[in-house]
Coordinates of C-alpha atoms and ligand atoms in Angstrom, one line a residue:
X208 CA 0.2 -0.3 0.2
X209 CA 1.3 3.5 -0.3
X210 CA 2.8 4.9 2.3
X211 CA 1.6 8.6 1.4
X212 CA 0.8 10.6 -1.1
X213 CA 4.1 11.1 -3.8
X214 CA 4.2 7.1 -3.3
X215 CA 0.6 6.7 -5.0
X216 CA 1.1 9.9 -7.5
X217 CA 3.6 7.9 -8.4
X218 CA 1.3 4.8 -9.4
X219 CA -0.6 6.8 -11.1
X220 CA 2.0 7.9 -13.1
X221 CA 3.6 3.9 -14.4
X222 CA -0.7 3.6 -14.7
X223 CA -0.7 6.6 -16.9
X224 CA -3.4 7.5 -14.4
X225 CA -1.8 11.2 -14.5
X226 CA -1.2 14.0 -16.4
X227 CA 1.2 16.5 -15.2
X228 CA 0.9 19.9 -16.6
X229 CA 4.4 22.1 -16.3
X230 CA 2.3 25.2 -17.8
X231 CA 1.9 27.7 -15.1
X232 CA -1.8 27.8 -14.3
X233 CA -3.6 30.2 -11.7
X234 CA -5.7 28.6 -8.6
X235 CA -7.6 31.0 -8.8
X236 CA -10.0 29.7 -11.0
X237 CA -7.8 28.1 -13.9
X238 CA -7.4 24.5 -11.6
X239 CA -10.9 24.2 -11.4
X240 CA -11.4 25.0 -15.5
X241 CA -9.2 22.5 -15.9
X242 CA -10.5 20.0 -13.4
X243 CA -14.1 20.1 -14.5
X244 CA -12.7 19.3 -18.1
X245 CA -11.0 16.6 -16.5
X246 CA -13.9 14.8 -14.7
X247 CA -16.2 15.8 -17.9
X248 CA -14.1 13.2 -19.7
X249 CA -15.2 10.5 -20.7
X250 CA -14.3 7.7 -17.3
X251 CA -13.1 11.0 -14.6
X252 CA -10.1 12.0 -17.5
X253 CA -6.9 11.8 -16.0
X254 CA -5.8 12.6 -12.6
X255 CA -4.0 16.4 -12.7
X256 CA -0.2 17.2 -11.0
X257 CA -0.1 21.7 -11.2
X258 CA 3.4 21.5 -10.9
X259 CA 3.8 25.5 -11.0
X260 CA 0.5 26.8 -10.1
X261 CA 0.6 30.8 -10.3
X262 CA 2.5 32.2 -7.6
X263 CA 3.2 29.3 -5.7
X264 CA 6.0 26.8 -5.6
X265 CA 4.0 23.8 -4.1
X266 CA 2.7 22.0 -6.6
X267 CA -1.4 20.8 -7.0
X268 CA -2.6 17.7 -6.9
X269 CA -6.1 16.7 -8.1
X270 CA -8.7 14.0 -9.4
X271 CA -6.2 11.9 -8.1
X272 CA -9.6 9.9 -6.9
X273 CA -11.6 10.7 -10.2
X274 CA -11.7 7.3 -12.3
X275 CA -12.8 4.0 -11.0
X276 CA -9.1 2.5 -11.9
X277 CA -7.9 5.4 -9.6
X278 CA -10.0 5.2 -6.1
X279 CA -9.8 1.3 -6.4
X280 CA -5.8 2.0 -6.3
X281 CA -5.7 4.4 -4.5
X282 CA -7.9 1.5 -1.7
X283 CA -4.8 -1.0 -3.0
X284 CA -7.6 -3.9 -4.3
X285 CA -9.0 -4.6 -8.0
X286 CA -12.4 -3.5 -7.5
X287 CA -14.2 -2.0 -5.3
X288 CA -16.6 -5.2 -5.2
X289 CA -13.6 -6.9 -3.7
X290 CA -12.9 -5.1 -1.0
X291 CA -16.7 -5.5 -0.3
X292 CA -16.2 -9.1 -0.2
X293 CA -13.1 -8.9 2.3
X294 CA -15.4 -7.2 4.7
X295 CA -18.1 -9.1 4.2
X296 CA -15.7 -11.6 5.0
X297 CA -14.6 -9.7 8.2
X298 CA -18.4 -9.6 9.4
X299 CA -18.9 -12.9 9.0
X300 CA -16.5 -15.4 11.3
X301 CA -16.5 -18.7 10.7
X302 CA -14.9 -21.3 13.2
X303 CA -11.3 -23.2 11.4
X304 CA -12.6 -26.6 10.8
X305 CA -9.0 -27.8 10.9
X306 CA -4.9 -26.5 10.6
X307 CA -5.3 -25.8 6.9
X308 CA -8.7 -22.9 7.6
X309 CA -7.0 -22.0 10.5
X310 CA -3.7 -20.9 8.0
X311 CA -6.3 -19.9 4.9
X312 CA -7.7 -17.2 8.0
X313 CA -4.3 -15.7 9.1
X314 CA -4.3 -12.6 6.3
X315 CA -7.4 -11.6 7.9
X316 CA -5.9 -12.1 11.1
X317 CA -3.0 -9.9 10.5
X318 CA -5.3 -6.7 8.6
X319 CA -7.0 -6.5 12.2
X320 CA -4.2 -6.4 14.4
X321 CA -3.2 -3.4 12.0
X322 CA -6.1 -1.7 12.4
X323 CA -5.1 0.4 15.8
X324 CA -2.8 3.6 15.0
X325 CA 0.5 3.9 16.7
X326 CA 2.2 7.3 17.6
X327 CA 5.7 8.1 16.5
X328 CA 8.0 11.1 18.0
X329 CA 9.2 12.0 14.1
X330 CA 6.9 12.6 11.3
X331 CA 7.6 14.0 7.4
X332 CA 5.0 16.3 8.8
X333 CA 7.2 18.3 10.8
X334 CA 10.2 18.2 8.5
X335 CA 9.1 22.2 8.2
X336 CA 7.7 23.8 11.5
X337 CA 5.9 27.3 11.3
X338 CA 4.7 28.5 14.1
X339 CA 2.5 31.9 14.1
X340 CA 2.5 30.3 9.4
X341 CA 0.2 31.6 7.0
X342 CA -2.0 30.2 5.0
X343 CA -0.2 33.0 1.9
X344 CA 2.2 30.1 0.4
X345 CA -0.5 27.1 0.1
X346 CA -2.0 27.4 -3.7
X347 CA -5.7 27.5 -2.1
X348 CA -7.9 27.0 -5.0
X349 CA -10.9 29.4 -5.7
X350 CA -13.0 27.5 -8.1
X351 CA -15.5 28.7 -9.2
X352 CA -16.5 33.0 -10.2
X353 CA -19.3 33.5 -7.7
X354 CA -17.3 32.0 -5.0
X355 CA -17.2 33.6 -1.3
X356 CA -12.7 33.2 -2.0
X357 CA -10.5 30.9 -1.8
X358 CA -11.7 27.2 0.0
X359 CA -9.7 24.3 0.8
X360 CA -12.0 21.1 -0.6
X361 CA -10.5 18.3 0.9
X362 CA -8.7 18.9 4.8
X363 CA -9.0 16.6 7.3
X364 CA -10.5 17.6 10.3
X365 CA -9.7 16.3 13.4
X366 CA -11.1 17.0 16.8
X367 CA -11.6 15.0 20.3
X368 CA -15.1 15.5 22.3
X369 CA -13.9 17.4 24.8
X370 CA -15.5 15.2 27.7
X371 CA -14.7 11.9 26.5
X372 CA -11.4 12.7 24.4
X373 CA -13.1 10.6 21.3
X374 CA -12.0 11.4 17.7
X375 CA -13.4 12.5 15.1
X376 CA -12.0 13.3 11.5
X377 CA -14.2 15.0 9.2
X378 CA -13.8 16.3 6.2
X379 CA -15.6 19.9 6.0
X380 CA -14.7 23.1 3.8
X381 CA -12.5 25.6 4.8
X382 CA -13.4 29.2 3.4
X383 CA -9.6 31.3 3.2
X384 CA -10.9 34.3 5.6
X385 CA -7.3 36.1 6.1
X386 CA -3.7 34.5 5.8
X387 CA -4.6 32.8 9.7
X388 CA -8.3 32.3 9.8
X389 CA -10.6 30.3 7.6
X390 CA -14.1 28.6 8.0
X391 CA -14.9 25.6 9.7
X392 CA -17.8 24.3 7.2
X393 CA -19.3 21.7 9.0
X394 CA -22.7 20.8 9.1
X395 CA -25.2 20.5 11.9
X396 CA -25.6 16.3 11.6
X397 CA -21.7 15.9 11.6
X398 CA -19.1 14.6 13.9
X399 CA -16.9 17.7 14.6
X400 CA -20.2 19.8 14.4
X401 CA -20.9 17.4 18.1
X402 CA -17.6 18.1 19.4
X403 CA -17.5 22.2 18.9
X404 CA -21.5 21.2 20.1
X405 CA -20.4 20.3 23.5
X406 CA -16.9 23.1 23.9
X407 CA -19.7 25.3 23.8
X408 CA -22.0 24.2 26.2
X409 CA -19.0 23.8 28.6
X410 CA -17.5 27.2 27.0
X411 CA -13.9 26.2 25.8
X412 CA -12.3 26.8 23.4
X413 CA -12.4 23.5 20.7
X414 CA -8.5 22.6 19.2
X415 CA -8.4 21.3 15.9
X416 CA -6.1 20.2 13.9
X417 CA -6.5 19.9 10.1
X418 CA -3.9 17.5 8.0
X419 CA -4.1 18.2 3.5
X420 CA -3.0 15.5 1.6
X421 CA -2.5 11.9 3.5
X422 CA -2.1 8.5 2.1
X423 CA -5.1 7.5 0.1
X424 CA -6.3 5.7 2.3
X425 CA -7.1 8.5 5.3
X426 CA -8.1 11.2 2.6
X427 CA -10.8 8.7 1.2
X428 CA -11.7 7.4 5.4
X429 CA -12.6 10.9 6.0
X430 CA -14.9 11.3 3.7
X431 CA -16.7 8.1 4.9
X432 CA -19.8 7.4 6.8
X433 CA -18.6 6.2 9.7
X434 CA -21.1 5.6 12.7
X435 CA -20.8 8.2 15.4
X436 CA -17.8 7.4 18.5
X437 CA -16.0 5.2 15.6
X438 CA -12.7 6.1 15.1
X439 CA -12.1 7.1 11.0
X440 CA -8.2 5.6 11.6
X441 CA -9.5 2.1 12.2
X442 CA -10.6 2.3 8.8
X443 CA -8.1 3.7 7.3
X444 CA -5.5 1.0 9.2
X445 CA -8.1 -2.0 7.5
X446 CA -7.7 -0.1 4.0
X447 CA -4.1 0.4 4.5
X448 CA -3.4 -3.1 5.7
X449 CA -0.7 -1.1 8.0
X450 CA -1.8 1.0 11.3
X451 CA -2.2 4.8 10.7
X452 CA 1.2 6.2 12.4
X453 CA 0.9 9.1 13.5
X454 CA 2.8 12.2 15.4
X455 CA 1.8 14.9 18.5
X456 CA 1.1 18.4 17.3
X457 CA 3.2 21.2 18.0
X458 CA 1.4 23.7 19.7
X459 CA -2.5 21.1 20.1
X460 CA -3.2 18.7 22.7
X461 CA -4.1 16.8 19.0
X462 CA -2.8 13.4 17.4
X463 CA -2.1 13.8 13.1
X464 CA -0.8 11.3 10.2
X465 CA 3.0 11.5 10.6
X466 CA 2.9 11.1 6.9
X467 CA 1.0 14.2 5.9
X468 CA 1.9 16.8 3.5
X469 CA 0.9 19.4 5.6
X470 CA -0.7 20.2 9.0
X471 CA -2.6 23.5 9.4
X472 CA -3.2 23.5 13.5
X473 CA -5.1 25.5 15.6
X474 CA -8.9 26.0 17.6
X475 CA -12.2 26.9 16.8
X476 CA -13.9 29.6 19.9
X477 CA -17.0 29.1 21.4
X478 CA -19.7 31.2 20.5
X479 CA -17.9 33.1 17.4
X480 CA -19.6 32.6 13.9
X481 CA -19.2 34.7 10.2
X482 CA -20.6 34.2 6.9
X483 CA -19.3 31.3 5.3
X484 CA -20.1 31.2 1.2
X485 CA -21.3 31.5 -1.1
X486 CA -19.5 28.0 -2.4
X487 CA -20.4 26.2 -5.5
X488 CA -20.9 22.8 -4.3
X489 CA -21.1 19.5 -5.4
X490 CA -25.1 19.8 -6.0
X491 CA -24.7 21.7 -8.9
X492 CA -25.2 24.9 -7.8
X493 CA -24.1 27.2 -5.2
X494 CA -25.1 27.4 -1.1
X495 CA -25.8 30.2 0.0
X496 CA -23.9 31.5 2.3
X497 CA -24.8 30.7 6.1
X498 CA -22.8 31.6 9.7
X499 CA -20.0 28.8 10.7
X500 CA -17.8 28.4 13.3
X501 CA -14.0 30.0 12.7
X502 CA -10.9 28.1 12.4
X503 CA -7.8 30.7 13.9
X504 CA -4.3 29.3 12.6
X505 CA -1.4 28.6 14.9
X506 CA 1.1 26.9 13.5
X507 CA 1.9 25.2 10.2
X508 CA 4.1 22.9 10.4
X509 CA 4.6 20.2 6.5
X510 CA 7.2 18.4 4.9
X511 CA 10.1 20.3 3.0
X512 CA 8.9 20.0 -0.3
X513 CA 5.1 19.2 0.1
X514 CA 2.3 18.3 -2.3
X515 CA -1.4 20.3 -2.5
X516 CA -3.9 17.9 -2.0
X517 CA -7.0 19.1 -3.3
X518 CA -10.4 18.7 -4.9
X519 CA -13.0 20.7 -7.3
X520 CA -16.6 19.5 -7.3
X521 CA -19.2 20.9 -9.3
X522 CA -21.8 19.5 -12.1
X523 CA -22.1 16.5 -11.0
X524 CA -20.2 13.9 -12.2
X525 CA -16.9 15.3 -10.6
X526 CA -14.2 13.7 -8.4
X527 CA -16.3 13.0 -4.9
X528 CA -18.8 10.4 -6.7
X529 CA -16.3 8.1 -6.5
X530 CA -15.2 8.7 -3.1
X531 CA -19.1 8.1 -2.5
X532 CA -18.9 4.8 -4.6
X533 CA -16.7 3.9 -2.6
X534 CA -18.8 4.1 0.5
X535 CA -21.1 2.8 -1.3
X536 CA -19.7 -0.2 -1.7
X537 CA -17.5 -0.6 1.3
X538 CA -20.7 0.3 3.9
X539 CA -23.5 -2.4 1.8
X540 CA -21.8 -5.3 3.6
X541 CA -21.8 -2.9 7.4
X542 CA -25.5 -2.5 6.2
X543 CA -26.4 -5.4 5.2
X544 CA -25.2 -6.5 9.2
X545 CA -28.3 -4.9 10.2
X546 CA -30.6 -5.3 7.4
X547 CA -29.7 -9.1 5.5
X548 CA -32.8 -8.0 3.0
X549 CA -30.7 -5.8 0.7
X550 CA -28.9 -7.3 -2.3
X551 CA -27.1 -4.2 -3.3
X552 CA -27.7 -0.5 -3.7
X553 CA -26.6 2.5 -6.1
X554 CA -26.9 5.8 -5.8
X555 CA -26.3 7.6 -9.0
X556 CA -24.1 10.3 -10.1
X557 CA -27.0 12.4 -11.0
X558 CA -28.3 12.1 -7.2
X559 CA -25.5 13.0 -5.8
X560 CA -25.5 10.4 -3.0
X561 CA -28.7 11.3 -0.8
X562 CA -31.1 12.7 -3.7
X563 CA -31.7 9.5 -5.2
X564 CA -30.7 5.5 -3.9
X565 CA -32.1 2.7 -5.2
X566 CA -32.2 -0.5 -3.5
X567 CA -32.6 -4.3 -4.6
X568 CA -33.7 -6.5 -2.0
X569 CA -35.5 -10.2 -1.4
X570 CA -38.8 -9.4 -1.0
X571 CA -39.7 -11.5 1.6
X572 CA -43.1 -9.8 3.3
X573 CA -46.1 -7.6 2.8
X574 CA -44.5 -4.0 3.0
X575 CA -40.8 -5.1 2.6
X576 CA -40.5 -1.7 0.6
X577 CA -41.5 0.4 2.8
X578 CA -39.4 -1.3 6.2
X579 CA -36.8 -1.1 3.6
X580 CA -36.9 2.5 3.5
X581 CA -37.5 3.5 6.9
X582 CA -34.6 1.4 7.8
X583 CA -32.5 3.4 5.7
X584 CA -34.1 7.3 6.8
X585 CA -33.3 6.1 10.1
X586 CA -29.2 4.6 9.7
X587 CA -26.5 6.7 9.9
X588 CA -26.3 9.4 7.1
X589 CA -28.8 7.0 4.4
X590 CA -31.1 10.1 6.6
X591 CA -30.5 12.7 4.2
X592 CA -32.3 9.7 1.3
X593 CA -34.7 12.4 -0.6
X594 CA -35.8 9.7 -2.8
X595 CA -34.9 6.4 -2.2
X596 CA -36.5 3.6 -5.0
X597 CA -36.6 -0.1 -4.0
X598 CA -36.7 -3.1 -6.5
X599 CA -37.3 -6.5 -6.4
X600 CA -33.0 -9.0 -6.1
X601 CA -33.7 -9.7 -9.7
X602 CA -33.2 -5.8 -10.5
X603 CA -29.6 -4.7 -11.5
X604 CA -30.0 -1.5 -10.0
X605 CA -26.3 -0.3 -10.9
X606 CA -28.3 -0.3 -14.5
X607 CA -30.2 3.1 -13.9
X608 CA -32.3 2.3 -17.8
X609 CA -33.0 -1.0 -16.9
X610 CA -34.4 0.8 -13.3
X611 CA -36.1 3.5 -15.1
X612 CA -38.2 0.7 -17.0
X613 CA -38.4 -1.4 -13.3
X614 CA -39.8 1.8 -11.7
X615 CA -41.8 2.7 -14.6
X616 CA -44.2 -0.4 -15.1
X617 CA -44.2 -1.7 -11.5
X618 CA -45.4 1.2 -9.7
X619 CA -48.7 2.7 -9.4
X620 CA -47.6 6.4 -8.0
X621 CA -51.0 6.5 -6.1
X622 CA -49.9 3.7 -4.3
X623 CA -46.7 2.6 -4.0
X624 CA -45.2 5.8 -3.2
X625 CA -44.6 6.9 0.5
X626 CA -44.3 10.1 1.3
X627 CA -42.4 11.3 5.3
X628 CA -40.6 13.6 7.1
X629 CA -37.4 14.2 8.7
X630 CA -33.1 16.1 8.9
X631 CA -32.8 16.2 5.0
X632 CA -28.9 17.4 3.9
X633 CA -27.7 20.6 5.1
X634 CA -27.3 21.4 1.3
X635 CA -30.8 20.6 -0.5
X636 CA -32.1 24.1 -1.6
X637 CA -36.0 22.2 -2.2
X638 CA -37.1 22.2 1.3
X639 CA -39.2 24.7 2.9
X640 CA -36.5 24.7 6.2
X641 CA -32.8 24.3 6.1
X642 CA -31.7 20.4 7.0
X643 CA -35.7 19.8 7.7
X644 CA -38.2 18.4 4.8
X645 CA -39.4 15.4 3.1
X646 CA -38.7 12.9 1.8
X647 CA -40.5 10.2 -1.0
X648 CA -40.3 6.5 -1.4
X649 CA -41.3 4.1 -4.2
X650 CA -41.9 1.1 -3.9
X651 CA -41.1 -0.4 -7.1
X652 CA -41.4 -3.9 -5.8
X653 CA -43.6 -7.0 -8.2
X654 CA -46.7 -6.6 -5.6
X655 CA -48.6 -9.5 -4.0
X656 CA -51.7 -10.4 -3.5
X657 CA -51.2 -9.9 0.1
X658 CA -50.4 -6.2 0.0
X659 CA -53.5 -5.8 -2.2
X660 CA -52.5 -6.2 -5.6
X661 CA -55.0 -9.6 -6.6
X662 CA -54.7 -8.9 -10.9
X663 CA -52.3 -11.2 -12.1
X664 CA -48.5 -9.8 -12.4
X665 CA -47.1 -10.3 -16.8
X666 CA -44.4 -12.3 -17.2
X667 CA -40.7 -10.6 -18.4
X668 CA -40.5 -11.2 -22.0
X669 CA -36.7 -13.6 -23.0
X670 CA -35.8 -15.6 -25.8
X671 CA -36.3 -19.5 -26.3
X672 CA -33.0 -21.1 -24.7
X673 CA -32.7 -22.8 -28.4
X674 CA -32.9 -20.0 -30.2
X675 CA -31.2 -17.5 -27.9
X676 CA -28.2 -19.8 -27.9
X677 CA -27.8 -19.5 -31.9
X678 CA -28.2 -16.0 -32.1
X679 CA -25.2 -15.9 -30.2
X680 CA -22.9 -17.5 -32.6
X681 CA -24.4 -15.9 -35.6
X682 CA -24.4 -12.7 -33.7
X683 CA -20.6 -13.4 -33.6
X684 CA -20.3 -13.3 -37.5
X685 CA -23.0 -10.9 -38.5
X686 CA -21.3 -8.1 -35.9
X687 CA -17.5 -8.4 -36.4
X688 CA -17.7 -5.9 -40.1
X689 CA -20.0 -3.5 -38.6
X690 CA -19.4 -0.9 -37.0
X691 CA -22.3 1.5 -35.2
Ligands
FMN823 C1 -14.6 17.0 -0.8 C2 -15.8 16.9 0.0 C3 -16.2 17.9 0.3 C4 -17.2 17.7 1.3 N1 -17.1 18.7 2.5 C5 -18.1 19.5 3.4 C6 -18.5 19.8 4.6 O1 -18.1 21.6 3.5 N2 -19.3 20.3 5.1 C7 -19.8 19.5 6.0 O2 -20.3 18.5 6.5 N3 -20.0 17.4 4.9 C8 -18.5 17.6 3.7 N4 -18.8 16.1 3.1 C9 -19.0 15.3 4.2 C10 -18.4 14.6 4.7 O3 -17.0 14.3 4.9 C11 -19.3 13.7 5.1 O4 -20.1 13.6 5.3 C12 -18.4 12.6 6.1 O5 -18.7 11.6 6.7 C13 -18.6 12.8 8.0 O6 -17.9 12.5 8.9 P1 -17.9 12.8 10.4 O7 -19.8 11.6 10.7 O8 -17.4 11.8 11.2 O9 -18.5 14.0 10.3 C14 -17.6 16.6 2.2 C15 -17.7 15.1 1.5 C16 -16.3 15.6 0.3 C17 -16.1 14.2 -0.3
MN824 MN1 -17.0 10.3 12.4

C-alpha cells in the first residue's frame, strides 16, 4: 500500500493515470476549469498534477481519486466489490475446521492486528515547523466565479470530544478569510459539529488540527460515513493493511497523520460565527451563505517539499462521485448486517448521493419495501436520502436504464409512493426549511395478493433458450464487420 501521497502519485504515473501540467496555471479559477474538463471526460479523465501554480512553489494534485481505476488503486484493490467481499468475510467470522482453514484465515487476522494507530516521535509532516505561519504560501483554489473566496476543499479535520476524548475526522471545507483564519463548514449532523456543540456547552475553546494530503486510503476514510464514535483511523488502518502512524501536534493536544503533506494547527472559539459561502457545491449549484465557526491558525507544520492535495466539486459527475462510490461498496456489507434483505444499492452520480438511492431487496413479506425505506431513513447518513427506490432482487440497480424501466412498469403512483418528513441534507435547497423536509419512497417491487394486488403480474419477455444460443453464435459473425 502507499505510505504517502508521493508514492500514490508515482503509482498513478506508472499506470498512466496522471497528467503532469508544466504550464503555469492560476489557482484562482484556472486550475478548477481544467479539472472540470478532466472530470467531464470519459471515465473521469486523468489525475492532474499542476507543477507550476501561478505565484506558488507548491504543486497542486487534484482528481487523483476521480476514476474507478484510481479509487481502486487508492484503496489497494482490483475492484471495489473485492473490497466489499473482504469486509463481508470479516463480518462473518467462521470457526476454523482444521489447520488448513486456520491458515487461510491468517491474512485477515493480520489485517485486524493493524487497525489501531500508533504514535511516532518524528514525522515527515513536521520537517518544517512554522509557529505563527500563514496560509499565504499554500496554492488554495478559488473554484467557481461566484465563490465567496478561496476554499480548502479536501481537509481532514481532527477534533476530540471535550468530554470523552473520542477522536473524529471529517472532510469539511474551509473558506480562507485571511492568512490566519478560515471558516469551518462542519454541518450540524456531522462529527466535528457534535464536538463543537459539547465545547460550546462547556464554554471551552475546541482545538482543531487539519491534515492536508495524507496517504490516499486515509484521505478517503475522512469522507466515509463512519458511525459516531467509531474512529475513522480504524477504517484507514484496515484499508491500508498497515496501522496509521500519528504524531503529536506542536501547539495543540491532538495527533495527526505523520505522513501528511501539511498540517494546520489551531482552534475554534465557542460562540464565534462568521459568514461562510457562497460556494459552488457538489449539488451543481452555489450553496447559500450561512454562519459557521471560525478556525484560527496557530501553527503550520509541513514537509520540506509538500504537494497540495485538493478537489473540485461542481455539476456531477466530479471526483467526489468516486469517493461516494467507495462508501457505497464498503458500507453495503455493514448495512446488510442490520438489514440483511438488502441485496444491492446504487447512488447515481446525478443524484449526488442522497437525492436518489436505489435499493434491491429479497422481498419476503407484505410491505417489505416500506420497511427498507424506513430503515434507511433511520440509518446514519442514509437519513439524508430524499428519494429511495426499492426494487426486487432480480433488478440490476447499477443499471440506471433498467431501473427506470422497472419503476415505470411496476409502480402505481398513488399506491406505491410513501411520503415522510425528517432531517434532510444541510445543502438541500428545495426544502422549505434548512435541514428539515420531506422524503419519498417508491415501492417498485412486484406487488403481491397479500398486499391487496389481485390482478395477475405480467411475465417478463425473454428469448427461448435454443434460439438465444443460436443467435449468440450467429451474432459473433454478423457483428464482426459492423461498426456503430
Ligand atoms: C470533497 C468533499 C467535501 C465535503 N465537504 C463537506 C463540508 O464542507 N461540510 C460537511 O459537513 N461535510 C462535507 N463533506 C461530507 C463529509 O466529509 C462526510 O459526511 C463525512 O462522513 C463526515 O464525517 P463525520 O461523520 O465524521 O462528520 C464533504 C465530502 C467530500 C467528499
Ligand atoms: Mn466520524
